[in-house]
Amino acid sequence: MKKLAVIISSILLSSAATTAMAADSYQSISNLGFKHEASSNNNTVAVDSIYYLSPKKTLGPYDQFEYINKQSNVYGGYADDDSSDVTSVGGEYFINNFVVGASYSNLDTGSHNEFYTLSGGFFFNPNLLAKVTLVENKNGEDFALFDLAYNHMLNSTDYIGVTVTADDDFDYRAVAAKYFIDLQQGNFLTFEGKYESIDDKENQWVAETNYYFSKATSVFANYNKQDAYSFGAQHFINENVGIKVGYGNNADDSGNDAYFANMRFQF
């Protein structure tokens, strides 16, 4: 169970991904988020930031980047709700066709659950990355995760990205995919999805789409296997500051309201 918790939390914390028009570039991206769940009266405050050692170009929209990151970086994040908090720090370093990374996270639910990771990857070509991540669980079983990420360019702007993940026991398996489309005239569209197969657990999936009226303004919606959904909108006041607001609920429980907001800073 702890292995599953680490895998899921690492996915959630990793928040950590070009057109013919002039692309913007950034070296730091930070978020400050707030979420209120009405049914439990639970509030969550989260902050995270990532700094790239070299400029990272957008694909048009201010928050869309290449599928496979290739910029060295350091990052950190903290999230706190009424019953627990999560702290995470880490970084990646790219040299030639290799990438190495390390991270530390602490999940505090009354007792401290600490996790250390060490990762290494190799680019077979600029669009194909294989990576292994070793996870040391201070309060449970150590394990390894294997990832294979592939980015297929459909033309000079559009792409389909796919990532396949499994653990060393092969009792956790996942496939994630993303489709980025430049609709021309300043409009963009994304489709994303993830499917997870876990031994002795119910399989899970989630799907999300974003439509961009411009590189600054977009709407989004997502839905998952548990019939939970959310939707909302994002707008960048300028090229450096964006505001995102949304609403979530469950199709089987209309009393499970959730409201969230996020401030995004990019420089």
PDB file of N, CA, C and O in Angstrom, residues 99-147:
ATOM      1  N   VAL A  99      20.610  11.990 -18.511  1.00  0.00           N
ATOM      2  CA  VAL A  99      19.972  12.818 -17.497  1.00  0.00           C
ATOM      3  C   VAL A  99      20.051  12.070 -16.164  1.00  0.00           C
ATOM      4  O   VAL A  99      19.850  10.855 -16.107  1.00  0.00           O
ATOM      5  N   VAL A 100      20.394  12.792 -15.105  1.00  0.00           N
ATOM      6  CA  VAL A 100      20.400  12.221 -13.755  1.00  0.00           C
ATOM      7  C   VAL A 100      19.542  13.128 -12.878  1.00  0.00           C
ATOM      8  O   VAL A 100      19.445  14.349 -13.106  1.00  0.00           O
ATOM      9  N   GLY A 101      18.934  12.548 -11.864  1.00  0.00           N
ATOM     10  CA  GLY A 101      18.081  13.329 -10.989  1.00  0.00           C
ATOM     11  C   GLY A 101      18.029  12.743  -9.595  1.00  0.00           C
ATOM     12  O   GLY A 101      18.393  11.586  -9.369  1.00  0.00           O
ATOM     13  N   ALA A 102      17.569  13.568  -8.656  1.00  0.00           N
ATOM     14  CA  ALA A 102      17.411  13.123  -7.279  1.00  0.00           C
ATOM     15  C   ALA A 102      16.292  13.940  -6.650  1.00  0.00           C
ATOM     16  O   ALA A 102      16.036  15.091  -7.048  1.00  0.00           O
ATOM     17  N   SER A 103      15.627  13.350  -5.646  1.00  0.00           N
ATOM     18  CA  SER A 103      14.566  14.076  -4.960  1.00  0.00           C
ATOM     19  C   SER A 103      14.386  13.551  -3.549  1.00  0.00           C
ATOM     20  O   SER A 103      14.823  12.434  -3.214  1.00  0.00           O
ATOM     21  N   TYR A 104      13.737  14.370  -2.727  1.00  0.00           N
ATOM     22  CA  TYR A 104      13.374  13.998  -1.363  1.00  0.00           C
ATOM     23  C   TYR A 104      11.944  14.471  -1.124  1.00  0.00           C
ATOM     24  O   TYR A 104      11.574  15.591  -1.516  1.00  0.00           O
ATOM     25  N   SER A 105      11.116  13.634  -0.511  1.00  0.00           N
ATOM     26  CA  SER A 105       9.757  14.037  -0.163  1.00  0.00           C
ATOM     27  C   SER A 105       9.401  13.500   1.209  1.00  0.00           C
ATOM     28  O   SER A 105       9.891  12.450   1.633  1.00  0.00           O
ATOM     29  N   ASN A 106       8.544  14.255   1.893  1.00  0.00           N
ATOM     30  CA  ASN A 106       8.124  13.915   3.243  1.00  0.00           C
ATOM     31  C   ASN A 106       6.611  14.063   3.321  1.00  0.00           C
ATOM     32  O   ASN A 106       6.074  15.157   3.143  1.00  0.00           O
ATOM     33  N   LEU A 107       5.925  12.958   3.569  1.00  0.00           N
ATOM     34  CA  LEU A 107       4.478  12.956   3.736  1.00  0.00           C
ATOM     35  C   LEU A 107       4.170  12.844   5.225  1.00  0.00           C
ATOM     36  O   LEU A 107       4.450  11.819   5.849  1.00  0.00           O
ATOM     37  N   ASP A 108       3.615  13.911   5.795  1.00  0.00           N
ATOM     38  CA  ASP A 108       3.354  13.961   7.239  1.00  0.00           C
ATOM     39  C   ASP A 108       1.855  13.837   7.486  1.00  0.00           C
ATOM     40  O   ASP A 108       1.080  14.759   7.221  1.00  0.00           O
ATOM     41  N   THR A 109       1.440  12.679   7.979  1.00  0.00           N
ATOM     42  CA  THR A 109       0.038  12.450   8.313  1.00  0.00           C
ATOM     43  C   THR A 109      -0.106  12.140   9.804  1.00  0.00           C
ATOM     44  O   THR A 109      -0.978  11.377  10.212  1.00  0.00           O
ATOM     45  N   GLY A 110       0.739  12.746  10.622  1.00  0.00           N
ATOM     46  CA  GLY A 110       0.820  12.411  12.030  1.00  0.00           C
ATOM     47  C   GLY A 110       2.122  11.699  12.320  1.00  0.00           C
ATOM     48  O   GLY A 110       2.742  11.871  13.365  1.00  0.00           O
ATOM     49  N   SER A 111       2.563  10.875  11.374  1.00  0.00           N
ATOM     50  CA  SER A 111       3.888  10.269  11.384  1.00  0.00           C
ATOM     51  C   SER A 111       4.573  10.647  10.077  1.00  0.00           C
ATOM     52  O   SER A 111       3.912  10.895   9.067  1.00  0.00           O
ATOM     53  N   HIS A 112       5.891  10.700  10.120  1.00  0.00           N
ATOM     54  CA  HIS A 112       6.645  11.132   8.940  1.00  0.00           C
ATOM     55  C   HIS A 112       6.971   9.941   8.036  1.00  0.00           C
ATOM     56  O   HIS A 112       7.545   8.953   8.480  1.00  0.00           O
ATOM     57  N   ASN A 113       6.602  10.057   6.758  1.00  0.00           N
ATOM     58  CA  ASN A 113       6.953   9.063   5.757  1.00  0.00           C
ATOM     59  C   ASN A 113       7.915   9.722   4.777  1.00  0.00           C
ATOM     60  O   ASN A 113       7.519  10.615   4.012  1.00  0.00           O
ATOM     61  N   GLU A 114       9.180   9.314   4.801  1.00  0.00           N
ATOM     62  CA  GLU A 114      10.203   9.939   3.994  1.00  0.00           C
ATOM     63  C   GLU A 114      10.581   9.059   2.808  1.00  0.00           C
ATOM     64  O   GLU A 114      10.683   7.838   2.936  1.00  0.00           O
ATOM     65  N   PHE A 115      10.830   9.718   1.674  1.00  0.00           N
ATOM     66  CA  PHE A 115      11.185   8.999   0.452  1.00  0.00           C
ATOM     67  C   PHE A 115      12.337   9.724  -0.242  1.00  0.00           C
ATOM     68  O   PHE A 115      12.331  10.950  -0.362  1.00  0.00           O
ATOM     69  N   TYR A 116      13.307   8.951  -0.690  1.00  0.00           N
ATOM     70  CA  TYR A 116      14.429   9.475  -1.463  1.00  0.00           C
ATOM     71  C   TYR A 116      14.422   8.787  -2.824  1.00  0.00           C
ATOM     72  O   TYR A 116      14.187   7.575  -2.916  1.00  0.00           O
ATOM     73  N   THR A 117      14.684   9.555  -3.876  1.00  0.00           N
ATOM     74  CA  THR A 117      14.761   8.946  -5.204  1.00  0.00           C
ATOM     75  C   THR A 117      16.071   9.334  -5.881  1.00  0.00           C
ATOM     76  O   THR A 117      16.613  10.424  -5.663  1.00  0.00           O
ATOM     77  N   LEU A 118      16.564   8.431  -6.712  1.00  0.00           N
ATOM     78  CA  LEU A 118      17.725   8.661  -7.556  1.00  0.00           C
ATOM     79  C   LEU A 118      17.377   8.110  -8.938  1.00  0.00           C
ATOM     80  O   LEU A 118      16.957   6.958  -9.054  1.00  0.00           O
ATOM     81  N   SER A 119      17.510   8.939  -9.955  1.00  0.00           N
ATOM     82  CA  SER A 119      17.088   8.519 -11.293  1.00  0.00           C
ATOM     83  C   SER A 119      18.200   8.744 -12.311  1.00  0.00           C
ATOM     84  O   SER A 119      19.062   9.599 -12.145  1.00  0.00           O
ATOM     85  N   GLY A 120      18.140   7.953 -13.371  1.00  0.00           N
ATOM     86  CA  GLY A 120      19.063   8.092 -14.488  1.00  0.00           C
ATOM     87  C   GLY A 120      18.359   7.756 -15.778  1.00  0.00           C
ATOM     88  O   GLY A 120      17.535   6.831 -15.817  1.00  0.00           O
ATOM     89  N   GLY A 121      18.662   8.498 -16.834  1.00  0.00           N
ATOM     90  CA  GLY A 121      17.993   8.266 -18.106  1.00  0.00           C
ATOM     91  C   GLY A 121      18.929   8.456 -19.280  1.00  0.00           C
ATOM     92  O   GLY A 121      19.991   9.085 -19.165  1.00  0.00           O
ATOM     93  N   PHE A 122      18.516   7.923 -20.424  1.00  0.00           N
ATOM     94  CA  PHE A 122      19.315   8.017 -21.649  1.00  0.00           C
ATOM     95  C   PHE A 122      18.399   8.341 -22.818  1.00  0.00           C
ATOM     96  O   PHE A 122      17.346   7.717 -22.992  1.00  0.00           O
ATOM     97  N   PHE A 123      18.790   9.357 -23.620  1.00  0.00           N
ATOM     98  CA  PHE A 123      18.066   9.723 -24.833  1.00  0.00           C
ATOM     99  C   PHE A 123      18.621   8.905 -26.000  1.00  0.00           C
ATOM    100  O   PHE A 123      19.754   9.113 -26.431  1.00  0.00           O
ATOM    101  N   PHE A 124      17.812   7.973 -26.514  1.00  0.00           N
ATOM    102  CA  PHE A 124      18.209   7.242 -27.720  1.00  0.00           C
ATOM    103  C   PHE A 124      18.203   8.181 -28.916  1.00  0.00           C
ATOM    104  O   PHE A 124      18.986   8.012 -29.861  1.00  0.00           O
ATOM    105  N   ASN A 125      17.309   9.155 -28.901  1.00  0.00           N
ATOM    106  CA  ASN A 125      17.289  10.276 -29.819  1.00  0.00           C
ATOM    107  C   ASN A 125      16.531  11.387 -29.100  1.00  0.00           C
ATOM    108  O   ASN A 125      16.014  11.161 -27.999  1.00  0.00           O
ATOM    109  N   PRO A 126      16.454  12.606 -29.652  1.00  0.00           N
ATOM    110  CA  PRO A 126      15.815  13.699 -28.916  1.00  0.00           C
ATOM    111  C   PRO A 126      14.363  13.444 -28.545  1.00  0.00           C
ATOM    112  O   PRO A 126      13.817  14.148 -27.683  1.00  0.00           O
ATOM    113  N   ASN A 127      13.723  12.468 -29.175  1.00  0.00           N
ATOM    114  CA  ASN A 127      12.308  12.211 -28.917  1.00  0.00           C
ATOM    115  C   ASN A 127      12.036  10.893 -28.202  1.00  0.00           C
ATOM    116  O   ASN A 127      10.881  10.472 -28.094  1.00  0.00           O
ATOM    117  N   LEU A 128      13.089  10.224 -27.718  1.00  0.00           N
ATOM    118  CA  LEU A 128      12.898   8.939 -27.047  1.00  0.00           C
ATOM    119  C   LEU A 128      13.804   8.863 -25.825  1.00  0.00           C
ATOM    120  O   LEU A 128      15.028   8.847 -25.938  1.00  0.00           O
ATOM    121  N   LEU A 129      13.185   8.810 -24.638  1.00  0.00           N
ATOM    122  CA  LEU A 129      13.922   8.794 -23.386  1.00  0.00           C
ATOM    123  C   LEU A 129      13.542   7.571 -22.559  1.00  0.00           C
ATOM    124  O   LEU A 129      12.361   7.299 -22.326  1.00  0.00           O
ATOM    125  N   ALA A 130      14.541   6.823 -22.100  1.00  0.00           N
ATOM    126  CA  ALA A 130      14.336   5.717 -21.170  1.00  0.00           C
ATOM    127  C   ALA A 130      14.934   6.124 -19.824  1.00  0.00           C
ATOM    128  O   ALA A 130      16.041   6.659 -19.766  1.00  0.00           O
ATOM    129  N   LYS A 131      14.188   5.878 -18.743  1.00  0.00           N
ATOM    130  CA  LYS A 131      14.643   6.323 -17.430  1.00  0.00           C
ATOM    131  C   LYS A 131      14.277   5.307 -16.363  1.00  0.00           C
ATOM    132  O   LYS A 131      13.228   4.670 -16.415  1.00  0.00           O
ATOM    133  N   VAL A 132      15.152   5.151 -15.365  1.00  0.00           N
ATOM    134  CA  VAL A 132      14.876   4.307 -14.207  1.00  0.00           C
ATOM    135  C   VAL A 132      15.006   5.166 -12.953  1.00  0.00           C
ATOM    136  O   VAL A 132      15.919   5.992 -12.842  1.00  0.00           O
ATOM    137  N   THR A 133      14.074   5.000 -12.027  1.00  0.00           N
ATOM    138  CA  THR A 133      14.069   5.751 -10.779  1.00  0.00           C
ATOM    139  C   THR A 133      14.064   4.784  -9.607  1.00  0.00           C
ATOM    140  O   THR A 133      13.168   3.939  -9.493  1.00  0.00           O
ATOM    141  N   LEU A 134      15.083   4.881  -8.739  1.00  0.00           N
ATOM    142  CA  LEU A 134      15.169   4.052  -7.548  1.00  0.00           C
ATOM    143  C   LEU A 134      14.559   4.824  -6.378  1.00  0.00           C
ATOM    144  O   LEU A 134      14.940   5.981  -6.131  1.00  0.00           O
ATOM    145  N   VAL A 135      13.629   4.200  -5.665  1.00  0.00           N
ATOM    146  CA  VAL A 135      12.929   4.856  -4.566  1.00  0.00           C
ATOM    147  C   VAL A 135      13.282   4.171  -3.260  1.00  0.00           C
ATOM    148  O   VAL A 135      13.067   2.962  -3.098  1.00  0.00           O
ATOM    149  N   GLU A 136      13.844   4.942  -2.319  1.00  0.00           N
ATOM    150  CA  GLU A 136      14.115   4.439  -0.974  1.00  0.00           C
ATOM    151  C   GLU A 136      13.001   4.915  -0.054  1.00  0.00           C
ATOM    152  O   GLU A 136      12.836   6.123   0.165  1.00  0.00           O
ATOM    153  N   ASN A 137      12.226   3.966   0.458  1.00  0.00           N
ATOM    154  CA  ASN A 137      11.115   4.262   1.351  1.00  0.00           C
ATOM    155  C   ASN A 137      11.563   4.013   2.786  1.00  0.00           C
ATOM    156  O   ASN A 137      11.761   2.877   3.195  1.00  0.00           O
ATOM    157  N   LYS A 138      11.725   5.081   3.558  1.00  0.00           N
ATOM    158  CA  LYS A 138      12.240   4.944   4.916  1.00  0.00           C
ATOM    159  C   LYS A 138      11.287   4.167   5.832  1.00  0.00           C
ATOM    160  O   LYS A 138      11.705   3.638   6.859  1.00  0.00           O
ATOM    161  N   ASN A 139      10.008   4.107   5.463  1.00  0.00           N
ATOM    162  CA  ASN A 139       9.026   3.435   6.317  1.00  0.00           C
ATOM    163  C   ASN A 139       8.414   2.195   5.664  1.00  0.00           C
ATOM    164  O   ASN A 139       7.380   1.702   6.101  1.00  0.00           O
ATOM    165  N   GLY A 140       9.070   1.696   4.622  1.00  0.00           N
ATOM    166  CA  GLY A 140       8.500   0.534   3.949  1.00  0.00           C
ATOM    167  C   GLY A 140       9.433  -0.039   2.906  1.00  0.00           C
ATOM    168  O   GLY A 140      10.660   0.070   3.011  1.00  0.00           O
ATOM    169  N   GLU A 141       8.852  -0.602   1.875  1.00  0.00           N
ATOM    170  CA  GLU A 141       9.596  -1.330   0.850  1.00  0.00           C
ATOM    171  C   GLU A 141      10.217  -0.388  -0.174  1.00  0.00           C
ATOM    172  O   GLU A 141       9.559   0.527  -0.683  1.00  0.00           O
ATOM    173  N   ASP A 142      11.487  -0.605  -0.488  1.00  0.00           N
ATOM    174  CA  ASP A 142      12.137   0.115  -1.584  1.00  0.00           C
ATOM    175  C   ASP A 142      11.715  -0.511  -2.913  1.00  0.00           C
ATOM    176  O   ASP A 142      11.404  -1.704  -2.980  1.00  0.00           O
ATOM    177  N   PHE A 143      11.731   0.292  -3.964  1.00  0.00           N
ATOM    178  CA  PHE A 143      11.345  -0.240  -5.270  1.00  0.00           C
ATOM    179  C   PHE A 143      11.913   0.645  -6.376  1.00  0.00           C
ATOM    180  O   PHE A 143      12.547   1.676  -6.107  1.00  0.00           O
ATOM    181  N   ALA A 144      11.704   0.241  -7.606  1.00  0.00           N
ATOM    182  CA  ALA A 144      12.180   0.987  -8.770  1.00  0.00           C
ATOM    183  C   ALA A 144      11.032   1.213  -9.743  1.00  0.00           C
ATOM    184  O   ALA A 144      10.116   0.391  -9.847  1.00  0.00           O
ATOM    185  N   LEU A 145      11.093   2.340 -10.445  1.00  0.00           N
ATOM    186  CA  LEU A 145      10.137   2.658 -11.499  1.00  0.00           C
ATOM    187  C   LEU A 145      10.885   2.788 -12.825  1.00  0.00           C
ATOM    188  O   LEU A 145      11.978   3.358 -12.868  1.00  0.00           O
ATOM    189  N   PHE A 146      10.298   2.269 -13.893  1.00  0.00           N
ATOM    190  CA  PHE A 146      10.886   2.340 -15.228  1.00  0.00           C
ATOM    191  C   PHE A 146       9.942   3.123 -16.143  1.00  0.00           C
ATOM    192  O   PHE A 146       8.741   2.833 -16.197  1.00  0.00           O
ATOM    193  N   ASP A 147      10.511   4.114 -16.854  1.00  0.00           N
ATOM    194  CA  ASP A 147       9.726   4.953 -17.761  1.00  0.00           C
ATOM    195  C   ASP A 147      10.326   4.925 -19.161  1.00  0.00           C
ATOM    196  O   ASP A 147      11.556   4.947 -19.321  1.00  0.00           O
TER     197      ASP A 147
END
